[in-house]
mmCIF file of C-alpha atoms in Angstrom:
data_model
loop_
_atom_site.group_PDB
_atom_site.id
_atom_site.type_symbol
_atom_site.label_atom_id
_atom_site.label_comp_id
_atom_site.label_asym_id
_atom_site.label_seq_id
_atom_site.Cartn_x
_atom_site.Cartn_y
_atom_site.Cartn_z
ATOM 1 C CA UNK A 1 -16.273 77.610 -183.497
ATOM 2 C CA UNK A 2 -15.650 75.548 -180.273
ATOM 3 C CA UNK A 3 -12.113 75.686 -181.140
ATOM 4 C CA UNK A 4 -12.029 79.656 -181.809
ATOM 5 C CA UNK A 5 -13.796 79.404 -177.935
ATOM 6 C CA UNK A 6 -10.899 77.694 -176.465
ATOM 7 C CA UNK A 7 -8.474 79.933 -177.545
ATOM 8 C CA UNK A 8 -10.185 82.887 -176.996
ATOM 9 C CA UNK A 9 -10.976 81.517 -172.784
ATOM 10 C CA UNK A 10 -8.036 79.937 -172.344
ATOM 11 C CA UNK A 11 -5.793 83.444 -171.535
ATOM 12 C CA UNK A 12 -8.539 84.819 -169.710
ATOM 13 C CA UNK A 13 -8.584 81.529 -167.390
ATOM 14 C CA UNK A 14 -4.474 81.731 -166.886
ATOM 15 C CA UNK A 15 -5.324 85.908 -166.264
ATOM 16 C CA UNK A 16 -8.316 84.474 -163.516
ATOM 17 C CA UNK A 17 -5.276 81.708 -161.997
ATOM 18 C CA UNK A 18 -2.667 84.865 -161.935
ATOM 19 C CA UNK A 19 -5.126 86.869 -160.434
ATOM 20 C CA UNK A 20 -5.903 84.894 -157.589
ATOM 21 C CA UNK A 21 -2.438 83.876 -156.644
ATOM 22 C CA UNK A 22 -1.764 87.209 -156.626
ATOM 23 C CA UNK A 23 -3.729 88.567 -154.457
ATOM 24 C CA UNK A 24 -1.750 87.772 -151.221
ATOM 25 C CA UNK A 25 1.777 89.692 -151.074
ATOM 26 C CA UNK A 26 4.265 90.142 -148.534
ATOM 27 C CA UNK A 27 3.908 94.178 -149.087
ATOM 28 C CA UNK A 28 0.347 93.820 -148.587
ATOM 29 C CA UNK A 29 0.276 97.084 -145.434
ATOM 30 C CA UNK A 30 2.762 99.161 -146.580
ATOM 31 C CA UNK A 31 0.967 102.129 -146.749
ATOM 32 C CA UNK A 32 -2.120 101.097 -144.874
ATOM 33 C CA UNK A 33 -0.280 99.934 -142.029
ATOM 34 C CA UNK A 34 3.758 100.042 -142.339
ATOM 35 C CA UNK A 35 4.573 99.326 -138.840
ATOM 36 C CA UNK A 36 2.404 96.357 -138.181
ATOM 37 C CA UNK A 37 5.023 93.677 -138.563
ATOM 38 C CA UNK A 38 7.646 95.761 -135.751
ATOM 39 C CA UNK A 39 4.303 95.744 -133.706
ATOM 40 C CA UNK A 40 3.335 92.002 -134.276
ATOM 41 C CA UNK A 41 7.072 91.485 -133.616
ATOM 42 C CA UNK A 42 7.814 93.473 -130.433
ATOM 43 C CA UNK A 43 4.217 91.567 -128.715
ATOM 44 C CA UNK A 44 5.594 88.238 -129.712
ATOM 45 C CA UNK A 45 9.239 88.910 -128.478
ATOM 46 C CA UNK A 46 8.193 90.059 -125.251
ATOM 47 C CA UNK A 47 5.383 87.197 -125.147
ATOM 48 C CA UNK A 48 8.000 84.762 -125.939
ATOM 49 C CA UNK A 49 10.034 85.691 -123.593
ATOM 50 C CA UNK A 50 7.612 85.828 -120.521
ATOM 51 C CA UNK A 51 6.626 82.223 -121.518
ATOM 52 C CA UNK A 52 8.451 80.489 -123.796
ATOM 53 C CA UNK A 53 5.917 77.863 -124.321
ATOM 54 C CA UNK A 54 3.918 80.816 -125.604
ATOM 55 C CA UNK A 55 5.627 80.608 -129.271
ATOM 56 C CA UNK A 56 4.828 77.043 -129.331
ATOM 57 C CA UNK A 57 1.210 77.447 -128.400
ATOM 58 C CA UNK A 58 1.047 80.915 -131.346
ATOM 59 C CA UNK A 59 2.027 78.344 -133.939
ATOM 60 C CA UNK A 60 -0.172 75.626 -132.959
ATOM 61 C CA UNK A 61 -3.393 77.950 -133.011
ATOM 62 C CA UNK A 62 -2.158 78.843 -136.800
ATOM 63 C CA UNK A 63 -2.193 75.462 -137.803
ATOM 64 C CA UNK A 64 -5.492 74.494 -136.199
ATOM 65 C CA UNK A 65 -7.178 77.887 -137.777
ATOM 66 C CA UNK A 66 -5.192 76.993 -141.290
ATOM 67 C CA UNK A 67 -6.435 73.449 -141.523
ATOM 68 C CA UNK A 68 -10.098 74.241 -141.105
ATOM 69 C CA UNK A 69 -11.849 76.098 -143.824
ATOM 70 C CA UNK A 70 -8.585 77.589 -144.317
ATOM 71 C CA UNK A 71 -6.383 80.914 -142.552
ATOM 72 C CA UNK A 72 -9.344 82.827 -142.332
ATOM 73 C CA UNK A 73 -8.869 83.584 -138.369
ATOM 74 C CA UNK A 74 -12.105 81.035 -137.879
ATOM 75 C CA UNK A 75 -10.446 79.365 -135.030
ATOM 76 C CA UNK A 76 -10.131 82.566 -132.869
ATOM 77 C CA UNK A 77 -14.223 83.038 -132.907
ATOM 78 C CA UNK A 78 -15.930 82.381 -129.429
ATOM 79 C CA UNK A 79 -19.262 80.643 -129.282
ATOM 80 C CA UNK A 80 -22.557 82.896 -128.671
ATOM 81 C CA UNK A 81 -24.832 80.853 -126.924
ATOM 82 C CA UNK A 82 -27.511 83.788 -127.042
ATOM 83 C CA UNK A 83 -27.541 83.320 -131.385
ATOM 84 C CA UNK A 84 -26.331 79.526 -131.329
ATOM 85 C CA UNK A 85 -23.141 80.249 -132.867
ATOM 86 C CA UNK A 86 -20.446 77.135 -131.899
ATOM 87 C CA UNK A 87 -17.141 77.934 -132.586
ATOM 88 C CA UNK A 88 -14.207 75.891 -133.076
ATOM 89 C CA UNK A 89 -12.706 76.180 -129.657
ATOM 90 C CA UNK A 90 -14.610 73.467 -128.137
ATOM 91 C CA UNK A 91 -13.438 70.843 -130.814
ATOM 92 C CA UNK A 92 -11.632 67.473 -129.479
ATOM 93 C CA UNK A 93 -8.285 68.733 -130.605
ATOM 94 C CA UNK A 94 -9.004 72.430 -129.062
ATOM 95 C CA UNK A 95 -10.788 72.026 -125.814
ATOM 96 C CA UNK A 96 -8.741 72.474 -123.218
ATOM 97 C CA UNK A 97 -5.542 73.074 -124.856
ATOM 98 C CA UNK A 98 -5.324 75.810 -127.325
ATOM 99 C CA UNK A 99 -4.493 79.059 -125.795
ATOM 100 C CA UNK A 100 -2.650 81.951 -126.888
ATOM 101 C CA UNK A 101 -5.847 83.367 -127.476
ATOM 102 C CA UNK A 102 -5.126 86.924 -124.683
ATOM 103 C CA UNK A 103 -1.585 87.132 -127.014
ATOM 104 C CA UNK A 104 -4.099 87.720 -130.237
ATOM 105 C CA UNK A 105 -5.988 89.882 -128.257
ATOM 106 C CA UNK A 106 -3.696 92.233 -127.264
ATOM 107 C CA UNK A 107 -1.779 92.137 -130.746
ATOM 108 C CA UNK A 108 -5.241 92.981 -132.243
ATOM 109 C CA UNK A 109 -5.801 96.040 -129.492
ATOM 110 C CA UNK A 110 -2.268 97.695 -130.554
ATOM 111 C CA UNK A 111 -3.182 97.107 -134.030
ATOM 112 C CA UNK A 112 -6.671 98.704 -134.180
ATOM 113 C CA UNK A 113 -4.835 102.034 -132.549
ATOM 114 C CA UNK A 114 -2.339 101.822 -135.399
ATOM 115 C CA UNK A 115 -4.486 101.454 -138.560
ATOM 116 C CA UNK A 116 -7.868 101.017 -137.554
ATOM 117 C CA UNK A 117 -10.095 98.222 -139.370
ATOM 118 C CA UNK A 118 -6.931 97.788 -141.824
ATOM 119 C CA UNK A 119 -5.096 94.589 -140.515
ATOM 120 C CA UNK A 120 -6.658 91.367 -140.539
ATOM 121 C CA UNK A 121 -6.911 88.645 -137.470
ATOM 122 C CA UNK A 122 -5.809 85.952 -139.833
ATOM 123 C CA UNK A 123 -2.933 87.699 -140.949
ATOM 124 C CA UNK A 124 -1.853 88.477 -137.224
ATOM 125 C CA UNK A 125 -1.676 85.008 -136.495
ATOM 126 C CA UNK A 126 -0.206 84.055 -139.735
ATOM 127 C CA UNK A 127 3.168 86.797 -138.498
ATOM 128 C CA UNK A 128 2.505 85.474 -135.040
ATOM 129 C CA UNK A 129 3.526 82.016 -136.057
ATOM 130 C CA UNK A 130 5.852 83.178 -138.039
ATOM 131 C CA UNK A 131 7.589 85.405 -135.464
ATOM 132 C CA UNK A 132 7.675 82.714 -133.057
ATOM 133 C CA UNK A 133 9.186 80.106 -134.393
ATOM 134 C CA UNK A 134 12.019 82.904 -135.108
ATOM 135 C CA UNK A 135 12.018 83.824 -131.040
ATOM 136 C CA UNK A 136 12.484 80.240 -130.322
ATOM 137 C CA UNK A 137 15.978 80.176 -132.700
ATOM 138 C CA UNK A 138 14.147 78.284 -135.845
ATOM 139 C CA UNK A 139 13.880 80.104 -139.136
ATOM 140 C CA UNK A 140 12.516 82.785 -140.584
ATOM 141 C CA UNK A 141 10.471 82.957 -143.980
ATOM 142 C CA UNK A 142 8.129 85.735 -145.778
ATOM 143 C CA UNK A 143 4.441 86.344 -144.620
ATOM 144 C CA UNK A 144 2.327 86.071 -147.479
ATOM 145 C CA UNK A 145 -0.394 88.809 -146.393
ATOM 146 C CA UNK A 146 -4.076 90.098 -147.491
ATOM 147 C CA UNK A 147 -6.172 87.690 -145.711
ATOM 148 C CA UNK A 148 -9.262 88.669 -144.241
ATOM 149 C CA UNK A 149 -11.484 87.251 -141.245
ATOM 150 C CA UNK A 150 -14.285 84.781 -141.807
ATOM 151 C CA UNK A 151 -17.841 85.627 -140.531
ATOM 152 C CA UNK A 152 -18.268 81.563 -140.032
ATOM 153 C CA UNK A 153 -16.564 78.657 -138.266
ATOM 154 C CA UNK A 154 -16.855 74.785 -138.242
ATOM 155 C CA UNK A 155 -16.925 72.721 -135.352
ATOM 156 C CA UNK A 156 -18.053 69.716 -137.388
ATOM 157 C CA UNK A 157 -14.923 70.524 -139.389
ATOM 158 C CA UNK A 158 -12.745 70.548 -136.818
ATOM 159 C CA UNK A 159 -13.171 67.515 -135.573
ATOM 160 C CA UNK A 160 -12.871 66.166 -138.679
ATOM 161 C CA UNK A 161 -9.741 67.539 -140.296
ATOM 162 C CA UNK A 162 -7.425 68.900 -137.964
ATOM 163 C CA UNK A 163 -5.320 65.288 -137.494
ATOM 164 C CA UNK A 164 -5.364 63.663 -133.977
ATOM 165 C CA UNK A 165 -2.344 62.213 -131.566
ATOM 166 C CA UNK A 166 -4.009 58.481 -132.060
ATOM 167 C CA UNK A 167 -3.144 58.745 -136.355
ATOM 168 C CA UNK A 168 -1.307 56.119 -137.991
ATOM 169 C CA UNK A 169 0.946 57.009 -140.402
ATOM 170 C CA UNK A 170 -1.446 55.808 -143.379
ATOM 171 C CA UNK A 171 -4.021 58.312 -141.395
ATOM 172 C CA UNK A 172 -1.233 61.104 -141.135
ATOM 173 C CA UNK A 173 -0.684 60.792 -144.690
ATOM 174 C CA UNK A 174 -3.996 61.423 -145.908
ATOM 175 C CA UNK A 175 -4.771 64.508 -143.527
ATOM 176 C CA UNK A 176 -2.428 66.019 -144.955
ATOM 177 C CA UNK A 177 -2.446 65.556 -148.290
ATOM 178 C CA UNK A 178 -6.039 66.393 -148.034
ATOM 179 C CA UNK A 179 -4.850 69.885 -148.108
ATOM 180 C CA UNK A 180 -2.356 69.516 -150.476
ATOM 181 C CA UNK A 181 0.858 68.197 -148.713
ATOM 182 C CA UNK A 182 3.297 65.894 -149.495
ATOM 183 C CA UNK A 183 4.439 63.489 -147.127
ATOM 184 C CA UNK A 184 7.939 65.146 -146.616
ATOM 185 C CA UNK A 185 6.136 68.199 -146.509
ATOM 186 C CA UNK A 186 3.763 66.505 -143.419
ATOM 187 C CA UNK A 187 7.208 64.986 -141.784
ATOM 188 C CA UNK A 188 8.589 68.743 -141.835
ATOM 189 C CA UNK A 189 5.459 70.292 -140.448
ATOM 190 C CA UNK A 190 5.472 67.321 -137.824
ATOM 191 C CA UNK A 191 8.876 68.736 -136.608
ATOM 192 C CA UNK A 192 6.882 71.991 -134.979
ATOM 193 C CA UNK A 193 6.704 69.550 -132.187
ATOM 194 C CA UNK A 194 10.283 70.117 -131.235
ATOM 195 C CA UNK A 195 8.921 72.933 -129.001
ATOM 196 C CA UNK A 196 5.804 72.814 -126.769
ATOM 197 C CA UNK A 197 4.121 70.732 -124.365
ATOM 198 C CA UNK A 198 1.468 68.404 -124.814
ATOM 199 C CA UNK A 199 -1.619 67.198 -122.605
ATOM 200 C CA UNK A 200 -1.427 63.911 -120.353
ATOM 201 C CA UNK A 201 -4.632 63.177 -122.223
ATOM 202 C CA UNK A 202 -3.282 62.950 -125.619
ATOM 203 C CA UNK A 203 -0.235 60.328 -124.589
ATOM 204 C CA UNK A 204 -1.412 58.546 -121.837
ATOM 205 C CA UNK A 205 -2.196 55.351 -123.659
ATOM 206 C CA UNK A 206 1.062 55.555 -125.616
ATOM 207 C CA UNK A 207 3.148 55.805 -122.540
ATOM 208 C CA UNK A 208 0.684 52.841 -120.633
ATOM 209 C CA UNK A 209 -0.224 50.647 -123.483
ATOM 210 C CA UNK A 210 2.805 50.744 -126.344
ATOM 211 C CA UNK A 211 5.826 48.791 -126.726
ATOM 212 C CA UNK A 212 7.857 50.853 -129.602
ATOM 213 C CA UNK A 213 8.856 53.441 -126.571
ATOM 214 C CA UNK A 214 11.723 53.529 -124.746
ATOM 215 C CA UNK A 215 11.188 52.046 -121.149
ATOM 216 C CA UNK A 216 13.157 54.895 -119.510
ATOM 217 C CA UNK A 217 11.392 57.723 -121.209
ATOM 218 C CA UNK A 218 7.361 55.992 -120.862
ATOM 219 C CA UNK A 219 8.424 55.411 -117.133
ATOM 220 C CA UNK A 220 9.270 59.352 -116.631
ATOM 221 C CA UNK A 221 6.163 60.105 -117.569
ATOM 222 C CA UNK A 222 4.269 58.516 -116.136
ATOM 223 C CA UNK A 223 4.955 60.496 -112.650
ATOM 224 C CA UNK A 224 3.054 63.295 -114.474
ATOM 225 C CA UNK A 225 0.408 61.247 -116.536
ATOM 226 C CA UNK A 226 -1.089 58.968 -113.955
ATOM 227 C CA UNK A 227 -3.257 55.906 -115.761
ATOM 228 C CA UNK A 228 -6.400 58.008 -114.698
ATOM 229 C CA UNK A 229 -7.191 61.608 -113.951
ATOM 230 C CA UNK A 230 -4.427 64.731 -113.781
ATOM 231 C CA UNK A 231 -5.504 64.892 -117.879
ATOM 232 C CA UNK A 232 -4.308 68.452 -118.821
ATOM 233 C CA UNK A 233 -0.687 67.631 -117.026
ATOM 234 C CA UNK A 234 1.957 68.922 -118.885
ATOM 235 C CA UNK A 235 5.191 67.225 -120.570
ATOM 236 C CA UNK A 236 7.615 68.513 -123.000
ATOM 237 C CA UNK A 237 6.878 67.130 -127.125
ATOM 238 C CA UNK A 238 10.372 67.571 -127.320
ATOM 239 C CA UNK A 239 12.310 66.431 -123.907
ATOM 240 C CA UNK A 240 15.645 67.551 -124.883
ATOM 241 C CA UNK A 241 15.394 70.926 -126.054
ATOM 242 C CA UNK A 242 12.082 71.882 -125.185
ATOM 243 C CA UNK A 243 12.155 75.653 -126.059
ATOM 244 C CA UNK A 244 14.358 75.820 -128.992
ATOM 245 C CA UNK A 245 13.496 74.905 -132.436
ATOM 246 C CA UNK A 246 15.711 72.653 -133.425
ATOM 247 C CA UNK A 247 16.792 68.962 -135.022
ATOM 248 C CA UNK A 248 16.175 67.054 -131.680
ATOM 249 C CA UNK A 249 12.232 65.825 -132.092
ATOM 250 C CA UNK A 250 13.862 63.829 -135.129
ATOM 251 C CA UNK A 251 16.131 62.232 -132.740
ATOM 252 C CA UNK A 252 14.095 61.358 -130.012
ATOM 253 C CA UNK A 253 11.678 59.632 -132.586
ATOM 254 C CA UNK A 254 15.009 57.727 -133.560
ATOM 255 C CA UNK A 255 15.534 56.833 -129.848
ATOM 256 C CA UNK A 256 11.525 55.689 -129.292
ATOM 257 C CA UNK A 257 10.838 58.651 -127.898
ATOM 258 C CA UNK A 258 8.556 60.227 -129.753
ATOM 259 C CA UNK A 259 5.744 61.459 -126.942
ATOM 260 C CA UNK A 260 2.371 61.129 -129.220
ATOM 261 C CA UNK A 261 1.686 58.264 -131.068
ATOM 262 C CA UNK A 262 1.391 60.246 -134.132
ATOM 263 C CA UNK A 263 5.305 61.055 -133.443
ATOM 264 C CA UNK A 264 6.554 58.019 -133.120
ATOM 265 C CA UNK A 265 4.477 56.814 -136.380
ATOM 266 C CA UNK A 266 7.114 58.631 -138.152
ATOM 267 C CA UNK A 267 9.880 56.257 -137.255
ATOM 268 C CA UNK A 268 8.161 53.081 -137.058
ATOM 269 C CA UNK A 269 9.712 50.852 -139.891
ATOM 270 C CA UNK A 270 7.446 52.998 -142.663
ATOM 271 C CA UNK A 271 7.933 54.701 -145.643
ATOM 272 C CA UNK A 272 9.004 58.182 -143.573
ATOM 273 C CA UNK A 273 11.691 56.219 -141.790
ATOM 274 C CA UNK A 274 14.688 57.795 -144.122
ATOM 275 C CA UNK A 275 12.790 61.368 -143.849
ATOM 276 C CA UNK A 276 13.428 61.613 -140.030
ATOM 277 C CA UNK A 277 17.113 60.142 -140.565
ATOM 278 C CA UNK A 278 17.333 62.673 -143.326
ATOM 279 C CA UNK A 279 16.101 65.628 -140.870
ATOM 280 C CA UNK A 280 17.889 64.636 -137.940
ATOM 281 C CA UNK A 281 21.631 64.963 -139.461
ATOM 282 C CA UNK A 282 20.507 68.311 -141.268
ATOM 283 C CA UNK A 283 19.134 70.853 -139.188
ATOM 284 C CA UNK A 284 19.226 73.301 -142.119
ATOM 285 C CA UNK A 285 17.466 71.187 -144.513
ATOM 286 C CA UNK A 286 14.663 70.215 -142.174
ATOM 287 C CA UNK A 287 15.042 74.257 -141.410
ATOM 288 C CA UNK A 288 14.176 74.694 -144.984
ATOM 289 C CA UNK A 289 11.613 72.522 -145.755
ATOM 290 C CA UNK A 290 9.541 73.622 -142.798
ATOM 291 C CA UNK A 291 9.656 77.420 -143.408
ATOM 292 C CA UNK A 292 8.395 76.643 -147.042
ATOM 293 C CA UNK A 293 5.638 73.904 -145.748
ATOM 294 C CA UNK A 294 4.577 77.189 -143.735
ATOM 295 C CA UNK A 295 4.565 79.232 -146.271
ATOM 296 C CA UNK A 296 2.406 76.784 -148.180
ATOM 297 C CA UNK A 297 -0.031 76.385 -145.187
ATOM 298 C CA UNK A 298 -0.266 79.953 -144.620
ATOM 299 C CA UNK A 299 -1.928 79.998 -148.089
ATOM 300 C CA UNK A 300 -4.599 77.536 -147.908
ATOM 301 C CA UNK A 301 -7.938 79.043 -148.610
ATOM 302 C CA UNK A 302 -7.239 82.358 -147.944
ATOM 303 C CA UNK A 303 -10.295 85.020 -147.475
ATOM 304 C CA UNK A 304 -9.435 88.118 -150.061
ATOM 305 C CA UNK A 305 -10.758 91.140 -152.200
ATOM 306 C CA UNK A 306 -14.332 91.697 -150.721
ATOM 307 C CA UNK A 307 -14.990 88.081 -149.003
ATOM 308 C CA UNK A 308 -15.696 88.410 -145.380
ATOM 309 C CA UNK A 309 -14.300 90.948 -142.634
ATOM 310 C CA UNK A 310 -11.865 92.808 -141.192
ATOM 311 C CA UNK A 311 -12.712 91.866 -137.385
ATOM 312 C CA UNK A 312 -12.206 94.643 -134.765
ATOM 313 C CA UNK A 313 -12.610 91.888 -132.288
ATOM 314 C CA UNK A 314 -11.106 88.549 -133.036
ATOM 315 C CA UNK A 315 -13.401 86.771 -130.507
ATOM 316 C CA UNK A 316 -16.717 87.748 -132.593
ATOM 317 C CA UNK A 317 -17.870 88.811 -135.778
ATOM 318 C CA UNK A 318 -18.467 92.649 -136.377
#
C-alpha cells in the first residue's frame, strides 16, 4: 500500500514543482499591462542619462531587495514610526547609501496611470535593473515577471545576509551560496561593481591599513577618504571605466586595485584567482554569466498567485 502511495504522489509532487516554477513568465502583462516594459524603459533611459551613476545605484537596490526575504520589493518600504514598522533602509549596508528610491517612485506613478493596481513594485525594480545595466552598454537578458509586493520587511535580515565590503572570500562564498550561488556565479555578480561609486566609509581601512593594493591607486584616494570624517565621499568601484559595464573591474583586481576589500578578495592567491583571469580576457563570457546569475537572482523567493500585494505606493503597504 505504501508503495501504491508513492506512485500515486509522486506526479502530483513534479505537477506542484512545475507549477511553481511556472508561475513567473516573461509575458506575464501582456494584456494587463502591454506597455509597461517601453514605460519602465523610457524612465530608466532618461534616468540614466541625467545621472549615469543612477543605473548603478537601480541595480544595487535589486540586489539588496533580492537577497533579503527574496524580490518581493521589501527593501523599498519606509519605516512608520507611528505603528513601529522598521524597514530595511536603515540597515548597515543601506543607510546612507542606497538611493534610487525617487526613480521607483516615479516609475510606479506612470505605471499606476497605465494599468492601475496591475504591475508590481518588485517587478519594476527587477526591469529597472535589468534596463540599466543595458543603458550602461552591458547585456541584456529576459525579465522573469509575476512578482508581487511583500506586506513585511527585515531589518534583522538585512544586516545579516546582504554580504558586507569587510568579507573574506571564505565569507563571500558562503553568502552567496546561502541563496543558492555558485562561486563563479558570486565572481560574475561581483563584476556589477564595474559601474558605480562606493562610500569613503566602506574602503577607508583598505586604502589606510592593507598592503595587497597598489601604492598609486590607495594614495589617490585617499585625497577623498581622509583617515577620519568626509564618510559618504564618493570614488569610482571601477576607476577606469566608471560608467560602462564592462571587463575592467576584473582588471583592476588583477592590478591590486580592487577598491573594497571584498574586491580585491577575489584576486588574492584563492581559489577565484583563475575566475577573474578567466573574466578579464572575455568580456562576453563574463557578459554571459552575469545576465544568467541575474536571471537566477531575480527569482529567489518570489511573492506569487494570492501572497501579498500589489502596492500603489512602494514606500508603504496598502
Amino acid at each position: 500500500m505504501a508503495s501504491n502511495s508513492f506512485y500515486i504522489k509522486l506526479p502530483l509532487f513534479l505537477c506542484l514543482i512545475g507549477i511553481v516554477s511556472a508561475q513567473l513568465s516573461s509575458d506575464f502583462y501582456s494584456t494587463t499591462c502591454p506597455n509597461v516594459l517601453s514605460t519602465i524603459k523610457t524612465a530608466i533611459d532618461s534616468a540614466v542619462t541625467n545621472e549615469a551613476r543612477m543605473g548603478a545605484s537601480l541595480l544595487r537596490l535589486h540586489f539588496h531587495d533580492c537577497f533579503v526575504q527574496g524580490c518581493d520589493g521589501s527593501v523599498l518600504l519606509d519605516d512608520d514610526d507611528t505603528s513601529n514598522f522598521h524597514g530595511e533602509k536603515n540597515a548597515l549596508g543601506n543607510a546612507n547609501s542606497l538611493r534610487g528610491f525617487d526613480v521607483i517612485d516615479s516609475i510606479k506613478t506612470q505605471v499606476e496611470n497605465l494599468c492601475p493596481g496591475v504591475v508590481s513594485c518588485a517587478d519594476i525594480l527587477s526591469v529597472a535593473a535589468r534596463d540599466s545595466v543595458v543603458a550602461l552598454n552591458g547585456p541584456s537578458w529576459t525579465v522573469q515577471l509575476g512578482r508581487r509586493d511583500s506586506t513585511t520587511a527585515s531589518l534583522t535580515l538585512a544586516n545579516s545576509d546582504l554580504p558586507n565590503p569587510n568579507l573574506n572570500l571564505s565569507n563571500l562564498i558562503t553568502a552567496f551560496s546561502n541563496k543558492g550561488f555558485s562561486t563563479q556565479e558570486m565572481v560574475a555578480l561581483s563584476g556589477s561593481h564595474t559601474i558605480g561609486q562606493s562610500n569613503c566609509r566602506f574602503f577607508r581601512t583598505r586604502i589606510y591599513n592593507e598592503t595587497n593594493i597598489d601604492t598609486t591607486f590607495a594614495t589617490s584616494l585617499k585625497t577623498n577618504c581622509p583617515s577620519a570624517g568626509g564618510d559618504n565621499n564618493l570614488s569610482p568601484l571601477d576607476e577606469t571605466t566608471p560608467t560602462t559595464f564592462d571587463n575592467a573591474y576584473f582588471k583592476n583586481l588583477q592590478s591590486q586595485k580592487g577598491l573594497l576589500h571584498s574586491d580585491q578578495e577575489l584576486f588574492n592567491g584563492g581559489s577565484t584567482d583563475s575566475q577573474v583571469n578567466a573574466y578579464s580576457t572575455d568580456s562576453s563570457s563574463f557578459a554571459t554569466d552575469f545576465a544568467n546569475a541575474m536571471v537566477k537572482m531575480g527569482n529567489l523567493g518570489p511573492l506569487t498567485g494570492s501572497v501579498g500585494q500589489i502596492r500603489t505606493n512602494c514606500r508603504k503597504i496598502n
